[in-house]
Short mmCIF file of C-alpha atoms and ligand atoms in Angstrom, two decimals:
data_model
loop_
_atom_site.label_atom_id
_atom_site.label_comp_id
_atom_site.label_asym_id
_atom_site.label_seq_id
_atom_site.Cartn_x
_atom_site.Cartn_y
_atom_site.Cartn_z
CA UNK A 15 -7.04 0.57 26.46
CA UNK A 16 -8.35 2.50 29.41
CA UNK A 17 -11.62 4.36 29.00
CA UNK A 18 -10.36 7.90 28.50
CA UNK A 19 -11.03 10.70 26.03
CA UNK A 20 -8.29 9.09 23.87
CA UNK A 21 -11.00 6.80 22.46
CA UNK A 22 -12.07 9.76 20.37
CA UNK A 23 -10.21 10.48 17.18
CA UNK A 24 -8.60 13.87 17.34
CA UNK A 25 -9.84 16.20 14.67
CA UNK A 26 -7.09 16.22 12.03
CA UNK A 27 -5.00 19.36 12.51
CA UNK A 28 -3.81 21.44 9.58
CA UNK A 29 -0.53 20.10 8.25
CA UNK A 30 1.05 23.51 8.98
CA UNK A 31 0.91 22.75 12.70
CA UNK A 32 3.03 19.64 12.29
CA UNK A 33 5.85 21.15 10.26
CA UNK A 34 9.30 20.27 11.48
CA UNK A 35 12.16 22.78 11.66
CA UNK A 36 13.20 23.78 8.17
CA UNK A 37 10.38 21.80 6.54
CA UNK A 38 8.53 24.87 5.24
CA UNK A 39 11.60 25.72 3.16
CA UNK A 40 11.42 22.20 1.74
CA UNK A 41 7.73 22.72 0.95
CA UNK A 42 8.52 25.92 -0.95
CA UNK A 43 11.43 24.37 -2.84
CA UNK A 44 9.23 21.42 -3.80
CA UNK A 45 6.47 23.80 -4.93
CA UNK A 46 8.96 25.64 -7.12
CA UNK A 47 9.98 22.41 -8.84
CA UNK A 48 6.33 21.46 -9.28
CA UNK A 49 5.44 24.83 -10.82
CA UNK A 50 8.29 24.41 -13.30
CA UNK A 51 6.92 20.96 -14.17
CA UNK A 52 3.44 22.42 -14.73
CA UNK A 53 4.87 25.12 -17.00
CA UNK A 54 6.78 22.52 -19.00
CA UNK A 55 3.85 20.09 -19.04
CA UNK A 56 0.74 21.72 -20.46
CA UNK A 57 -0.28 18.51 -22.28
CA UNK A 58 0.28 14.82 -21.61
CA UNK A 59 2.91 14.83 -24.37
CA UNK A 60 4.76 17.70 -22.73
CA UNK A 61 4.56 15.91 -19.36
CA UNK A 62 6.00 12.71 -20.86
CA UNK A 63 8.85 14.63 -22.47
CA UNK A 64 9.64 16.46 -19.23
CA UNK A 65 9.38 13.32 -17.06
CA UNK A 66 11.59 11.36 -19.47
CA UNK A 67 14.13 14.17 -19.48
CA UNK A 68 14.25 14.29 -15.68
CA UNK A 69 14.31 10.49 -15.30
CA UNK A 70 17.14 10.09 -17.77
CA UNK A 71 19.18 12.59 -15.77
CA UNK A 72 18.63 10.26 -12.79
CA UNK A 73 19.50 7.22 -14.94
CA UNK A 74 16.07 5.74 -14.32
CA UNK A 75 14.67 3.54 -17.12
CA UNK A 76 11.82 5.13 -19.07
CA UNK A 77 9.07 3.33 -20.98
CA UNK A 78 6.72 5.36 -23.12
CA UNK A 79 3.86 4.77 -25.54
CA UNK A 80 3.12 7.22 -28.34
CA UNK A 81 4.76 9.93 -26.27
CA UNK A 82 1.58 10.17 -24.15
CA UNK A 83 2.01 7.60 -21.39
CA UNK A 84 5.14 6.93 -19.39
CA UNK A 85 6.32 4.45 -16.84
CA UNK A 86 9.43 4.90 -14.70
CA UNK A 87 10.84 1.88 -12.93
CA UNK A 88 13.39 1.49 -10.13
CA UNK A 89 14.45 -2.04 -9.40
CA UNK A 90 14.33 -3.04 -5.74
CA UNK A 91 16.30 -5.60 -3.77
CA UNK A 92 13.49 -8.15 -3.61
CA UNK A 93 12.48 -10.37 -6.52
CA UNK A 94 9.51 -9.36 -8.67
CA UNK A 95 7.59 -12.36 -7.35
CA UNK A 96 7.20 -10.36 -4.12
CA UNK A 97 5.41 -7.62 -5.98
CA UNK A 98 5.77 -3.98 -6.93
CA UNK A 99 5.13 -0.69 -5.19
CA UNK A 100 3.20 1.38 -7.73
CA UNK A 101 1.96 4.94 -7.83
CA UNK A 102 -0.37 5.42 -10.79
CA UNK A 103 -1.52 8.92 -11.68
CA UNK A 104 -2.63 10.60 -14.88
CA UNK A 105 -1.15 13.41 -16.93
CA UNK A 106 -4.04 14.26 -19.24
CA UNK A 107 -6.21 17.19 -18.16
CA UNK A 108 -9.51 18.57 -19.45
CA UNK A 109 -9.00 20.83 -22.45
CA UNK A 110 -10.41 21.86 -25.81
CA UNK A 111 -9.32 19.69 -28.75
CA UNK A 112 -9.55 20.76 -32.38
CA UNK A 113 -11.93 18.90 -34.70
CA UNK A 114 -10.44 16.94 -37.64
CA UNK A 115 -11.45 19.73 -40.07
CA UNK A 116 -11.19 22.71 -37.77
CA UNK A 117 -10.41 25.76 -39.87
CA UNK A 118 -13.09 27.89 -41.55
CA UNK A 119 -13.90 31.48 -42.35
CA UNK A 120 -17.08 33.32 -41.41
CA UNK A 121 -18.18 36.93 -41.05
CA UNK A 122 -14.70 38.35 -41.30
CA UNK A 123 -12.99 35.88 -39.00
CA UNK A 124 -10.92 32.75 -39.38
CA UNK A 125 -12.19 30.29 -36.79
CA UNK A 126 -11.33 26.84 -35.46
CA UNK A 127 -13.98 24.27 -34.58
CA UNK A 128 -13.38 22.36 -31.38
CA UNK A 129 -14.45 19.28 -29.45
CA UNK A 130 -13.87 19.50 -25.73
CA UNK A 131 -12.01 16.72 -23.91
CA UNK A 132 -12.98 15.68 -20.40
CA UNK A 133 -15.56 17.04 -18.00
CA UNK A 134 -15.49 20.80 -18.30
CA UNK A 135 -17.87 23.57 -17.37
CA UNK A 136 -17.73 25.12 -20.81
CA UNK A 137 -18.26 28.72 -19.72
CA UNK A 138 -14.94 28.61 -17.82
CA UNK A 139 -13.16 28.47 -21.15
CA UNK A 140 -14.83 31.47 -22.78
CA UNK A 141 -13.18 34.90 -22.89
CA UNK A 142 -10.05 33.38 -21.39
CA UNK A 143 -6.54 33.32 -22.90
CA UNK A 144 -5.72 29.99 -24.54
CA UNK A 145 -2.79 28.57 -26.44
CA UNK A 146 -2.52 25.91 -29.14
CA UNK A 147 -0.39 22.87 -28.43
CA UNK A 148 0.14 19.41 -29.81
CA UNK A 149 1.64 17.55 -32.69
CA UNK A 150 1.14 17.42 -36.45
CA UNK A 151 2.37 14.67 -38.74
CA UNK A 152 3.06 16.10 -42.19
CA UNK A 153 2.24 14.20 -45.39
CA UNK A 154 5.66 12.50 -45.41
CA UNK A 155 5.32 11.38 -41.78
CA UNK A 156 7.55 14.06 -40.26
CA UNK A 157 6.38 14.96 -36.77
CA UNK A 158 6.17 18.66 -35.94
CA UNK A 159 5.62 19.84 -32.40
CA UNK A 160 3.14 22.69 -32.06
CA UNK A 161 3.84 24.99 -29.15
CA UNK A 162 3.58 28.71 -28.64
CA UNK A 163 6.74 30.78 -28.55
CA UNK A 164 7.57 33.15 -25.73
CA UNK A 165 5.61 36.09 -27.13
CA UNK A 166 3.08 34.19 -29.25
CA UNK A 167 -0.38 35.73 -29.46
CA UNK A 168 -3.07 34.03 -27.37
CA UNK A 169 -6.22 32.44 -28.77
CA UNK A 170 -9.71 32.74 -27.33
CA UNK A 171 -13.32 31.65 -27.50
CA UNK A 172 -15.79 34.50 -27.36
CA UNK A 173 -18.71 34.97 -24.98
CA UNK A 174 -21.67 37.26 -25.47
CA UNK A 175 -21.44 40.64 -23.78
CA UNK A 176 -23.66 41.08 -20.67
CA UNK A 177 -25.43 43.96 -22.40
CA UNK A 178 -26.84 41.45 -24.89
CA UNK A 179 -26.98 38.48 -22.56
CA UNK A 180 -30.70 38.58 -21.80
CA UNK A 181 -31.54 35.35 -23.64
CA UNK A 182 -28.36 33.56 -22.55
CA UNK A 183 -28.91 34.40 -18.88
CA UNK A 184 -32.34 32.77 -18.93
CA UNK A 185 -30.92 29.42 -20.01
CA UNK A 186 -29.74 26.62 -17.76
CA UNK A 187 -25.94 26.59 -17.52
CA UNK A 188 -25.85 23.07 -19.02
CA UNK A 189 -27.73 24.32 -22.07
CA UNK A 190 -26.37 27.84 -22.47
CA UNK A 191 -23.04 26.82 -23.98
CA UNK A 192 -23.48 24.16 -26.67
CA UNK A 193 -20.26 22.33 -27.63
CA UNK A 194 -20.71 23.43 -31.24
CA UNK A 195 -20.43 27.08 -30.21
CA UNK A 196 -16.93 26.75 -28.74
CA UNK A 197 -15.16 28.09 -31.82
CA UNK A 198 -11.76 29.67 -31.47
CA UNK A 199 -11.05 32.99 -33.11
CA UNK A 200 -7.82 32.59 -35.08
CA UNK A 201 -7.45 35.57 -37.40
CA UNK A 202 -8.94 38.64 -39.06
CA UNK A 203 -6.54 39.77 -41.80
CA UNK A 204 -7.34 38.69 -45.39
CA UNK A 205 -4.52 37.49 -47.59
CA UNK A 206 -3.56 39.90 -50.37
CA UNK A 207 -4.23 37.31 -53.08
CA UNK A 208 -7.65 37.16 -54.73
CA UNK A 209 -9.84 34.12 -54.05
CA UNK A 210 -12.25 32.58 -51.52
CA UNK A 211 -11.52 32.33 -47.82
CA UNK A 212 -8.74 34.89 -47.81
CA UNK A 213 -8.62 35.17 -44.00
CA UNK A 214 -8.56 31.41 -43.59
CA UNK A 215 -5.81 31.26 -46.22
CA UNK A 216 -3.78 33.87 -44.34
CA UNK A 217 -4.02 31.86 -41.10
CA UNK A 218 -3.04 28.69 -42.92
CA UNK A 219 -0.09 30.48 -44.53
CA UNK A 220 1.11 31.53 -41.10
CA UNK A 221 0.81 27.93 -39.86
CA UNK A 222 2.69 26.74 -42.93
CA UNK A 223 5.49 29.25 -42.43
CA UNK A 224 5.89 28.27 -38.82
CA UNK A 225 5.27 24.52 -38.94
CA UNK A 226 5.38 23.52 -42.61
CA UNK A 227 1.83 22.19 -42.41
CA UNK A 228 -1.07 22.29 -44.88
CA UNK A 229 -4.80 22.01 -44.22
CA UNK A 230 -4.58 18.29 -45.07
CA UNK A 231 -2.21 17.78 -42.18
CA UNK A 232 -4.99 18.41 -39.64
CA UNK A 233 -5.93 14.82 -40.55
CA UNK A 234 -2.88 13.49 -38.75
CA UNK A 235 -2.71 15.94 -35.88
CA UNK A 236 -3.53 16.13 -32.22
CA UNK A 237 -4.03 19.75 -31.38
CA UNK A 238 -5.62 21.22 -28.33
CA UNK A 239 -6.22 24.49 -26.59
CA UNK A 240 -5.01 24.81 -23.06
CA UNK A 241 -4.97 27.85 -20.78
CA UNK A 242 -2.16 30.26 -21.67
CA UNK A 243 0.19 31.38 -18.94
CA UNK A 244 2.18 29.80 -16.20
CA UNK A 245 1.53 28.44 -12.72
CA UNK A 246 1.31 31.22 -10.15
CA UNK A 247 1.45 31.44 -6.39
CA UNK A 248 -2.08 32.04 -5.10
CA UNK A 249 -3.48 33.72 -2.01
CA UNK A 250 -2.20 36.85 -0.30
CA UNK A 251 0.02 34.54 1.71
CA UNK A 252 1.19 32.70 -1.42
CA UNK A 253 0.37 29.39 0.27
CA UNK A 254 -1.33 27.90 -2.79
CA UNK A 255 -0.60 27.37 -6.45
CA UNK A 256 -3.07 28.49 -9.10
CA UNK A 257 -2.47 26.59 -12.33
CA UNK A 258 -3.89 24.58 -15.14
CA UNK A 259 -3.57 20.81 -14.68
CA UNK A 260 -3.25 20.09 -10.94
CA UNK A 261 -5.61 17.24 -11.91
CA UNK A 262 -3.56 15.22 -12.06
CA UNK A 263 -0.08 16.56 -12.50
CA UNK A 264 0.09 17.32 -8.76
CA UNK A 265 0.04 13.57 -8.11
CA UNK A 266 2.07 12.62 -11.20
CA UNK A 267 4.85 14.99 -10.24
CA UNK A 268 4.77 13.79 -6.63
CA UNK A 269 5.05 10.18 -7.82
CA UNK A 270 7.96 11.00 -10.10
CA UNK A 271 9.85 12.97 -7.48
CA UNK A 272 9.27 10.29 -4.85
CA UNK A 273 10.59 7.65 -7.23
CA UNK A 274 13.73 9.73 -7.78
CA UNK A 275 14.19 10.31 -4.06
CA UNK A 276 13.68 6.87 -2.48
CA UNK A 277 17.22 5.85 -1.53
CA UNK A 278 17.38 2.06 -2.09
CA UNK A 279 13.95 0.56 -2.56
CA UNK A 280 13.20 -2.84 -1.10
CA UNK A 281 10.50 -3.60 -3.67
CA UNK A 282 10.69 -2.64 -7.32
CA UNK A 283 9.02 0.77 -7.60
CA UNK A 284 6.92 1.89 -10.53
CA UNK A 285 5.68 5.36 -11.35
CA UNK A 286 2.89 5.32 -13.90
CA UNK A 287 1.82 8.52 -15.61
CA UNK A 288 -1.19 7.48 -17.64
CA UNK A 289 -3.11 9.25 -20.35
CA UNK A 290 -6.86 9.36 -21.07
CA UNK A 291 -8.11 9.21 -17.48
CA UNK A 292 -10.39 12.13 -18.12
CA UNK A 293 -12.30 10.15 -20.74
CA UNK A 294 -12.35 6.77 -19.01
CA UNK A 295 -8.72 5.56 -19.23
CA UNK A 296 -9.40 4.27 -22.76
CA UNK A 297 -7.03 3.82 -25.68
CA UNK A 298 -3.53 2.44 -25.92
CA UNK A 299 -2.14 5.11 -23.63
CA UNK A 300 -4.91 4.90 -21.01
CA UNK A 301 -4.70 2.81 -17.84
CA UNK A 302 -6.78 0.05 -19.47
CA UNK A 303 -4.08 -0.47 -22.10
CA UNK A 304 -1.93 -3.61 -22.17
CA UNK A 305 1.07 -1.32 -22.65
CA UNK A 306 1.69 -1.25 -18.91
CA UNK A 307 1.39 -5.04 -18.62
CA UNK A 308 3.63 -5.63 -21.63
CA UNK A 309 6.50 -3.67 -20.08
CA UNK A 310 6.13 -5.32 -16.68
CA UNK A 311 5.59 -8.77 -18.14
CA UNK A 312 8.87 -8.56 -20.02
CA UNK A 313 10.63 -7.70 -16.78
CA UNK A 314 8.92 -10.56 -14.92
CA UNK A 315 9.60 -13.09 -17.67
CA UNK A 316 13.32 -12.29 -17.49
CA UNK A 317 13.13 -13.23 -13.83
CA UNK A 318 10.98 -16.31 -14.39
CA UNK A 319 8.00 -14.87 -12.51
CA UNK A 320 4.46 -14.86 -13.90
CA UNK A 321 3.13 -11.30 -14.12
CA UNK A 322 -0.04 -12.46 -12.34
CA UNK A 323 1.95 -13.44 -9.24
CA UNK A 324 3.86 -10.16 -9.32
CA UNK A 325 0.56 -8.25 -9.52
CA UNK A 326 -1.04 -10.29 -6.75
CA UNK A 327 1.72 -9.27 -4.36
CA UNK A 328 1.84 -5.63 -5.44
CA UNK A 329 0.47 -2.57 -3.68
CA UNK A 330 -0.62 0.56 -5.48
CA UNK A 331 -1.54 4.12 -4.65
CA UNK A 332 -3.84 5.49 -7.30
CA UNK A 333 -2.74 9.11 -7.08
CA UNK A 334 -5.53 11.44 -8.06
CA UNK A 335 -6.89 14.73 -6.83
CA UNK A 336 -10.12 15.18 -4.93
CA UNK A 337 -12.25 18.20 -4.13
CA UNK A 338 -11.11 20.42 -1.28
CA UNK A 339 -13.99 21.55 0.92
CA UNK A 340 -15.08 24.93 -0.42
CA UNK A 341 -16.85 27.32 1.97
CA UNK A 342 -18.44 29.05 -1.02
CA UNK A 343 -20.10 25.80 -2.05
CA UNK A 344 -20.36 24.05 1.30
CA UNK A 345 -23.70 22.47 0.47
CA UNK A 346 -22.24 20.03 -2.08
CA UNK A 347 -20.11 18.34 0.56
CA UNK A 348 -20.54 16.41 3.79
CA UNK A 349 -18.22 18.53 5.96
CA UNK A 350 -17.36 15.54 8.14
CA UNK A 351 -16.21 13.46 5.19
CA UNK A 352 -14.69 15.88 2.74
CA UNK A 353 -11.00 16.63 2.28
CA UNK A 354 -9.82 19.91 3.80
CA UNK A 355 -7.22 21.99 2.06
CA UNK A 356 -3.98 22.15 4.03
CA UNK A 357 -4.58 18.83 5.78
CA UNK A 358 -2.46 16.70 3.47
CA UNK A 359 -3.47 14.18 0.83
CA UNK A 360 -6.92 12.66 1.03
CA UNK A 361 -7.23 8.88 1.03
CA UNK A 362 -10.41 7.81 -0.72
CA UNK A 363 -11.55 4.34 0.19
CA UNK A 364 -14.20 4.64 -2.49
CA UNK A 365 -14.89 6.92 -5.42
CA UNK A 366 -17.61 6.46 -8.05
CA UNK A 367 -21.10 7.91 -8.03
CA UNK A 368 -24.44 7.09 -6.40
CA UNK A 369 -24.08 3.77 -4.58
CA UNK A 370 -20.29 3.71 -5.17
CA UNK A 371 -20.95 2.69 -8.75
CA UNK A 372 -17.75 2.49 -10.78
CA UNK A 373 -15.50 2.41 -7.70
CA UNK A 374 -13.02 -0.31 -6.77
CA UNK A 375 -13.79 0.42 -3.08
CA UNK A 376 -10.60 -0.53 -1.22
CA UNK A 377 -10.99 -3.21 1.42
CA UNK A 378 -10.39 -2.76 5.16
CA UNK A 379 -7.22 -4.81 4.67
CA UNK A 380 -5.91 -2.28 2.15
CA UNK A 381 -6.93 0.59 4.41
CA UNK A 382 -5.13 -1.01 7.33
CA UNK A 383 -1.91 -1.27 5.36
CA UNK A 384 -2.31 2.29 4.05
CA UNK A 385 -2.91 3.69 7.51
CA UNK A 386 0.13 2.02 9.01
CA UNK A 387 2.30 3.02 6.07
CA UNK A 388 1.35 6.72 6.19
CA UNK A 389 1.36 7.04 9.98
CA UNK A 390 4.67 5.20 10.14
CA UNK A 391 6.23 7.73 7.79
CA UNK A 392 4.76 10.71 9.66
CA UNK A 393 2.63 11.85 6.72
CA UNK A 394 -0.20 14.31 7.45
CA UNK A 395 -3.15 12.75 5.71
CA UNK A 396 -6.91 12.60 5.89
CA UNK A 397 -9.79 10.57 4.53
CA UNK A 398 -12.75 11.77 2.59
CA UNK A 399 -15.26 11.29 -0.15
CA UNK A 400 -15.88 13.42 -3.21
CA UNK A 401 -18.79 15.55 -2.01
CA UNK A 402 -22.22 14.47 -0.85
CA UNK A 403 -23.40 10.95 -1.68
CA UNK A 404 -26.01 11.89 -4.27
CA UNK A 405 -24.40 15.09 -5.51
CA UNK A 406 -22.38 13.59 -8.37
CA UNK A 407 -19.11 11.73 -8.30
CA UNK A 408 -16.06 10.75 -10.27
CA UNK A 409 -13.74 7.88 -11.06
CA UNK A 410 -9.99 7.35 -11.17
CA UNK A 411 -7.55 4.82 -12.59
CA UNK A 412 -7.84 2.73 -9.38
CA UNK A 413 -10.38 0.26 -10.73
CA UNK A 414 -8.14 -0.57 -13.69
CA UNK A 415 -5.33 -1.51 -11.31
CA UNK A 416 -7.77 -3.50 -9.17
CA UNK A 417 -8.93 -5.34 -12.31
CA UNK A 418 -5.36 -6.60 -12.62
CA UNK A 419 -5.62 -8.06 -9.09
CA UNK A 420 -3.41 -5.31 -7.68
CA UNK A 421 -4.29 -4.01 -4.21
CA UNK A 422 -5.05 -0.33 -4.67
CA UNK A 423 -6.42 2.72 -2.92
CA UNK A 424 -6.95 6.31 -4.07
CA UNK A 425 -4.96 9.10 -2.49
CA UNK A 426 -4.31 12.59 -3.73
CA UNK A 427 -4.18 16.35 -3.40
CA UNK A 428 -7.36 18.24 -2.46
CA UNK A 429 -7.99 20.97 -5.06
CA UNK A 430 -10.34 23.88 -5.55
CA UNK A 431 -11.84 24.68 -8.97
CA UNK A 432 -11.22 21.16 -10.25
CA UNK A 433 -11.32 20.97 -14.07
CA UNK A 434 -11.37 24.76 -14.43
CA UNK A 435 -8.62 26.54 -16.39
CA UNK A 436 -7.16 27.62 -13.04
CA UNK A 437 -7.22 24.90 -10.42
CA UNK A 438 -5.83 25.62 -6.97
CA UNK A 439 -3.86 23.39 -4.61
CA UNK A 440 -2.07 24.11 -1.34
CA UNK A 441 1.69 23.80 -1.51
CA UNK A 442 1.75 21.86 1.74
CA UNK A 443 -0.71 19.29 0.36
CA UNK A 444 1.46 18.76 -2.72
CA UNK A 445 4.40 18.21 -0.39
CA UNK A 446 2.57 15.81 1.92
CA UNK A 447 1.38 13.85 -1.11
CA UNK A 448 4.99 13.51 -2.19
CA UNK A 449 5.80 12.25 1.31
CA UNK A 450 2.96 9.73 1.11
CA UNK A 451 4.25 8.34 -2.19
CA UNK A 452 7.77 8.28 -0.82
CA UNK A 453 6.46 6.21 2.10
CA UNK A 454 5.06 3.66 -0.34
CA UNK A 455 8.26 3.46 -2.34
CA UNK A 456 10.23 3.12 0.90
CA UNK A 457 7.94 0.30 2.08
CA UNK A 458 9.83 -2.58 3.57
MN1 MN B 15 -7.94 13.10 -11.98
MN1 MN B 16 -10.25 14.90 -13.60
#
């Protein structure tokens, strides 16, 4: 190469500047489909149900575990011994779970005790409309889905009024909102019958009428509070989506749609929507579970290929969101190495915290393949790290794929307000992430 200014990398341009004719309409149509998915998928269970419904319409085989983890598989032309093309993302999002014995009455209110799930800034969830979702198994084992109706009342956790906030304001944020204080207000009207806990009884009666449940049935329930309301366009230009659960439904949805849309895959393509990422990918539905291996092993065995060989030849995108550079909080990021909103998905060679602790740290070989794959497909993409080196950090499912000897790198949508009840992502970044996953599934 001649010594010219071309030695310098051009500053990545916003993805808007590289739109082809008619592509913006595609971006908007994709965003519409994604918003519908978010509205249908407020919990991992809802996401599994919606993904299974959509996959079955496409006649794509669906494998699920406890209705909370799902794998979609499209068989390719090549044998499984040549490996898979996997996109693994997660469908659980931070939220407020109910405790096993949640319901009580105090000072004229029926209240629900909670235990938050995932890394939240607790104050985000106070004085904000919430809804109850999940599943209850009744005494006889009947499963009842808990979901609000169209005009159901919202639930909420109170915060102290500013007028009386003198003591609260003096506290550190990390100490001002103890987990034990996140109690949900559930009712105020006492039941007409005499007895103790008449307000609690009235709330329970309403639950019984609607769902057939008793207080005992909380023992076999998974109930959580998630933000009420639907995904909305955000910004005066409507270029973004404000919604609960971009982390990580923006990548899960992109993976699913890409799997549907790859015409005739060369390699067998797998879309994993895992549960429990927000608490370490634990449990039988988390990425550490043998569930995923069991399904794939069965497929490999039928073809006479050891799963280990299939894994060794596989390539995986761990689809997960990262922080978009935020001018309001610029000092937490290295501006040269932080994802920019509107510049497409961010490839993260390493995640983790401190000295890359807890990261699978993709090799140069993996980065080389990734780079050629994305550039070859004309994807607008960028690289980055999650904020400044010593500012904090975060993990993804990547290391649990790497543990299986699968080549993997993180890539996902840059978001603002990560883990808040309203996260924000740019429509164009959701679209470019879809294109990136499509490129992997179309790999030949
Ligand atoms: Mn995530
Ligand atoms: Mn997260």
